[in-house]
mmCIF file of C-alpha atoms and ligand atoms in Angstrom:
data_model
loop_
_atom_site.group_PDB
_atom_site.id
_atom_site.type_symbol
_atom_site.label_atom_id
_atom_site.label_comp_id
_atom_site.label_asym_id
_atom_site.label_seq_id
_atom_site.Cartn_x
_atom_site.Cartn_y
_atom_site.Cartn_z
ATOM 1 C CA MET A 1 12.297 -13.702 1.969
ATOM 2 C CA GLY A 2 10.503 -14.473 -1.619
ATOM 3 C CA ILE A 3 9.034 -13.687 -4.051
ATOM 4 C CA LYS A 4 6.352 -10.855 -4.784
ATOM 5 C CA ILE A 5 4.297 -11.557 -8.443
ATOM 6 C CA PHE A 6 1.940 -8.808 -9.898
ATOM 7 C CA PHE A 7 1.784 -8.291 -13.345
ATOM 8 C CA ASN A 8 1.832 -5.273 -15.252
ATOM 9 C CA PHE A 9 -1.087 -4.322 -16.911
ATOM 10 C CA PHE A 10 -1.990 -1.165 -19.303
ATOM 11 C CA ARG A 11 1.759 -1.239 -20.657
ATOM 12 C CA THR A 12 0.451 1.907 -22.417
ATOM 13 C CA PRO A 13 -2.080 4.480 -21.414
ATOM 14 C CA LEU A 14 -6.337 3.506 -20.678
ATOM 15 C CA THR A 15 -8.541 3.437 -22.196
ATOM 16 C CA ASP A 16 -10.990 5.369 -21.685
ATOM 17 C CA ARG A 17 -13.615 2.906 -20.389
ATOM 18 C CA SER A 18 -10.790 1.732 -17.694
ATOM 19 C CA LYS A 19 -10.088 5.649 -17.158
ATOM 20 C CA TYR A 20 -13.912 6.136 -16.266
ATOM 21 C CA TYR A 21 -13.983 2.299 -14.379
ATOM 22 C CA LEU A 22 -11.370 3.265 -12.358
ATOM 23 C CA VAL A 23 -12.214 7.117 -10.752
ATOM 24 C CA ALA A 24 -15.672 5.719 -10.403
ATOM 25 C CA ILE A 25 -13.687 3.454 -7.637
ATOM 26 C CA MET A 26 -11.560 5.551 -5.893
ATOM 27 C CA ASN A 27 -14.595 8.062 -5.755
ATOM 28 C CA GLU A 28 -16.131 4.936 -3.459
ATOM 29 C CA GLU A 29 -12.466 3.556 -1.822
ATOM 30 C CA LYS A 30 -12.470 7.406 -0.258
ATOM 31 C CA ASN A 31 -13.472 6.688 2.749
ATOM 32 C CA LYS A 32 -11.374 7.179 5.211
ATOM 33 C CA ILE A 33 -10.787 4.761 8.531
ATOM 34 C CA ASN A 34 -13.207 5.776 12.053
ATOM 35 C CA ASN A 35 -11.464 6.364 14.989
ATOM 36 C CA ILE A 36 -12.445 2.965 16.673
ATOM 37 C CA GLU A 37 -11.145 0.779 13.871
ATOM 38 C CA LEU A 38 -8.380 3.276 14.106
ATOM 39 C CA ASP A 39 -7.786 1.992 17.501
ATOM 40 C CA GLU A 40 -8.882 -2.145 17.031
ATOM 41 C CA LYS A 41 -5.724 -1.115 14.503
ATOM 42 C CA THR A 42 -3.290 0.141 16.330
ATOM 43 C CA MET A 43 -4.437 -2.775 19.569
ATOM 44 C CA GLN A 44 -3.548 -5.679 17.026
ATOM 45 C CA PHE A 45 -0.635 -4.020 16.401
ATOM 46 C CA THR A 46 0.739 -3.061 19.223
ATOM 47 C CA SER A 47 0.205 -7.773 19.708
ATOM 48 C CA GLN A 48 2.323 -7.975 16.713
ATOM 49 C CA CYS A 49 4.995 -6.327 17.687
ATOM 50 C CA ARG A 50 5.321 -8.132 20.968
ATOM 51 C CA GLU A 51 4.620 -11.529 19.405
ATOM 52 C CA ALA A 52 7.296 -10.647 17.016
ATOM 53 C CA GLY A 53 8.955 -9.329 20.266
ATOM 54 C CA LEU A 54 9.857 -5.553 18.608
ATOM 55 C CA LYS A 55 9.514 -3.369 21.277
ATOM 56 C CA VAL A 56 6.499 -0.769 20.863
ATOM 57 C CA THR A 57 7.949 2.920 21.455
ATOM 58 C CA PRO A 58 5.249 5.340 21.248
ATOM 59 C CA GLN A 59 7.534 6.320 18.004
ATOM 60 C CA ARG A 60 6.263 3.144 16.120
ATOM 61 C CA ILE A 61 2.569 3.473 16.608
ATOM 62 C CA ALA A 62 2.954 6.944 15.810
ATOM 63 C CA ILE A 63 3.791 5.841 12.717
ATOM 64 C CA TYR A 64 1.779 2.767 11.905
ATOM 65 C CA ARG A 65 -1.027 5.005 12.478
ATOM 66 C CA GLU A 66 -0.454 7.693 10.147
ATOM 67 C CA LEU A 67 -0.118 5.645 7.932
ATOM 68 C CA LEU A 68 -3.290 3.801 8.689
ATOM 69 C CA GLN A 69 -4.318 6.855 8.624
ATOM 70 C CA THR A 70 -3.761 8.261 4.404
ATOM 71 C CA ASP A 71 -5.158 6.361 1.314
ATOM 72 C CA GLU A 72 -1.136 7.771 -0.594
ATOM 73 C CA HIS A 73 0.578 4.849 -0.391
ATOM 74 C CA PRO A 74 2.993 7.613 1.539
ATOM 75 C CA SER A 75 6.952 6.858 1.067
ATOM 76 C CA ALA A 76 9.528 6.720 3.556
ATOM 77 C CA GLU A 77 9.702 10.372 3.102
ATOM 78 C CA MET A 78 5.815 11.082 3.069
ATOM 79 C CA LEU A 79 4.744 9.769 5.991
ATOM 80 C CA TYR A 80 7.814 11.356 8.133
ATOM 81 C CA GLU A 81 6.991 15.256 7.744
ATOM 82 C CA LYS A 82 3.147 13.806 8.736
ATOM 83 C CA VAL A 83 5.130 12.416 12.079
ATOM 84 C CA LYS A 84 7.977 14.979 12.359
ATOM 85 C CA LYS A 85 5.098 17.525 13.790
ATOM 86 C CA THR A 86 3.904 15.372 16.894
ATOM 87 C CA PHE A 87 7.750 13.704 17.379
ATOM 88 C CA PRO A 88 10.701 16.725 15.449
ATOM 89 C CA SER A 89 13.663 14.576 16.870
ATOM 90 C CA ILE A 90 12.867 11.703 15.060
ATOM 91 C CA SER A 91 14.895 11.307 12.139
ATOM 92 C CA LEU A 92 14.166 9.734 8.092
ATOM 93 C CA ASP A 93 15.829 7.194 9.444
ATOM 94 C CA THR A 94 13.806 5.639 11.893
ATOM 95 C CA VAL A 95 10.726 5.963 9.639
ATOM 96 C CA ASN A 96 12.585 3.641 7.388
ATOM 97 C CA ARG A 97 13.472 0.828 9.617
ATOM 98 C CA THR A 98 9.587 1.867 10.612
ATOM 99 C CA LEU A 99 8.107 1.041 8.110
ATOM 100 C CA LEU A 100 10.392 -2.122 7.267
ATOM 101 C CA THR A 101 9.294 -3.856 10.603
ATOM 102 C CA LEU A 102 5.979 -3.133 10.146
ATOM 103 C CA ASN A 103 6.586 -4.865 5.813
ATOM 104 C CA GLU A 104 8.419 -7.442 8.013
ATOM 105 C CA ILE A 105 5.441 -8.356 10.869
ATOM 106 C CA GLY A 106 2.796 -8.324 8.016
ATOM 107 C CA ALA A 107 1.312 -4.664 9.748
ATOM 108 C CA ALA A 108 1.683 -2.841 6.427
ATOM 109 C CA PHE A 109 3.153 -3.902 2.935
ATOM 110 C CA THR A 110 5.280 -1.861 -0.205
ATOM 111 C CA VAL A 111 3.197 -0.972 -3.280
ATOM 112 C CA ALA A 112 4.683 -3.542 -5.690
ATOM 113 C CA GLY A 113 6.799 -1.285 -8.678
ATOM 114 C CA SER A 114 10.225 0.247 -10.083
ATOM 115 C CA GLY A 115 11.935 3.170 -9.526
ATOM 116 C CA ASP A 116 10.779 5.533 -7.738
ATOM 117 C CA ALA A 117 11.282 5.573 -3.620
ATOM 118 C CA ARG A 118 9.089 2.737 -1.938
ATOM 119 C CA ARG A 119 5.407 2.954 -1.374
ATOM 120 C CA PHE A 120 3.576 2.179 2.056
ATOM 121 C CA ASP A 121 0.714 0.048 2.297
ATOM 122 C CA GLY A 122 -1.372 0.638 5.738
ATOM 123 C CA GLY A 123 -4.706 -1.001 3.975
ATOM 124 C CA LEU A 124 -4.361 -4.621 4.269
ATOM 125 C CA HIS A 125 -7.388 -5.378 2.900
ATOM 126 C CA GLU A 126 -7.788 -7.564 -0.810
ATOM 127 C CA HIS A 127 -7.461 -4.836 -3.218
ATOM 128 C CA GLN A 128 -4.809 -3.802 -5.828
ATOM 129 C CA HIS A 129 -3.158 -0.411 -7.769
ATOM 130 C CA PHE A 130 -3.593 2.011 -9.996
ATOM 131 C CA LYS A 131 -0.123 4.391 -10.488
ATOM 132 C CA CYS A 132 0.117 7.303 -12.229
ATOM 133 C CA VAL A 133 3.183 7.345 -14.495
ATOM 134 C CA LYS A 134 2.838 11.076 -14.206
ATOM 135 C CA CYS A 135 1.775 12.631 -11.053
ATOM 136 C CA LYS A 136 2.824 9.438 -9.352
ATOM 137 C CA ARG A 137 -0.243 9.606 -7.245
ATOM 138 C CA ILE A 138 -1.126 5.394 -6.063
ATOM 139 C CA ILE A 139 -4.633 4.121 -6.022
ATOM 140 C CA ASP A 140 -6.098 1.201 -4.115
ATOM 141 C CA PHE A 141 -9.509 0.038 -6.415
ATOM 142 C CA HIS A 142 -10.391 -2.942 -6.342
ATOM 143 C CA HIS A 143 -11.610 -5.528 -8.476
ATOM 144 C CA LYS A 144 -12.363 -8.867 -7.620
ATOM 145 C CA PRO A 145 -11.117 -11.240 -10.405
ATOM 146 C CA PHE A 146 -7.777 -10.086 -9.229
ATOM 147 C CA ASP A 147 -7.964 -10.763 -5.850
ATOM 148 C CA ASN A 148 -7.494 -15.060 -6.999
ATOM 149 C CA ILE A 149 -5.485 -14.976 -9.762
ATOM 150 C CA LYS A 150 -4.304 -18.412 -11.384
ATOM 151 C CA LEU A 151 -0.305 -18.894 -12.009
ATOM 152 C CA PRO A 152 0.721 -20.795 -13.972
ATOM 153 C CA SER A 153 1.720 -24.302 -12.672
ATOM 154 C CA GLU A 154 5.710 -23.926 -13.024
ATOM 155 C CA LEU A 155 6.152 -21.167 -11.531
ATOM 156 C CA SER A 156 3.737 -22.993 -8.101
ATOM 157 C CA GLU A 157 5.760 -25.348 -8.742
ATOM 158 C CA LYS A 158 9.115 -24.095 -8.573
ATOM 159 C CA PHE A 159 8.485 -21.276 -6.574
ATOM 160 C CA THR A 160 6.792 -20.891 -2.848
ATOM 161 C CA VAL A 161 3.820 -17.756 -4.133
ATOM 162 C CA LEU A 162 3.596 -15.538 -0.603
ATOM 163 C CA ARG A 163 1.960 -12.957 -2.102
ATOM 164 C CA LYS A 164 0.199 -12.199 -6.089
ATOM 165 C CA THR A 165 -0.826 -8.514 -6.375
ATOM 166 C CA VAL A 166 -1.835 -7.098 -9.331
ATOM 167 C CA TYR A 167 -0.289 -3.436 -10.221
ATOM 168 C CA VAL A 168 -2.166 -1.279 -13.648
ATOM 169 C CA GLU A 169 0.021 1.699 -14.287
ATOM 170 C CA GLY A 170 -1.189 4.965 -16.657
ATOM 171 C CA LEU A 171 -2.035 8.083 -16.489
ATOM 172 C CA CYS A 172 -5.053 9.777 -13.570
ATOM 173 C CA ASP A 173 -7.717 11.593 -14.298
ATOM 174 C CA LEU A 174 -5.639 14.833 -13.421
ATOM 175 C CA CYS A 175 -2.722 14.013 -15.512
ATOM 176 C CA ARG A 176 -4.619 12.433 -19.152
HETATM 177 ZN ZN1 LIG B 1 -1.147 11.274 -12.977
HETATM 178 ZN ZN1 LIG B 2 -3.272 0.674 -1.195
#
C-alpha cells in the first residue's frame, strides 16, 4: 500500500525519569471506552464496512468490539481467545483476516514493531506506543509534540507518507 514510517527512540533501557513519565501516563489512559461510545463506534464501523462493500457479519462486529474494549493491543490469537467464547466455531484464520480487513478500511491499525506477532489497535485517537521488550506489553501514551513530527524533505519528496507514529521500546515498570 504505502510506506509506514516509525521512529525508534531509546534502543537502550530508558532513564529513570522517562520510566516514571510513562507509568504516569499509563495510569491516566486506563479509562476504558463506555457503552455509548462503543455503540457509536460500532455504528460508524458498520457504515464503514458498507462503504467498502463488505458484509457486516456478527463475527466481524464481535471482533471489532473486542478490539475497542481492550487497551492491550492484542494479537489475532489474543482476540481469538476472547471472541470464541461467544462464537465457538470461529477460526483463528477468520479473526486474522478480519483484523487485516479492519486495517485496510481504516477501522483499526497494526502497531509498528518487528519480530513478534502482529498486534492490533482500535484506538484511532492520536497516541504513541511504548513496548516492553521483555513482557511484550504495549502501552499507549500521548505526547503532543510527537503528533506533528516534521519529516526531512528528501523523504516526503520521494515517498507518499500515509502515517507517522512514534514507537518507544524499553523495559516496563513491572520488568525493570
Ligand atoms: Zn514488561
Ligand atoms: Zn494504542
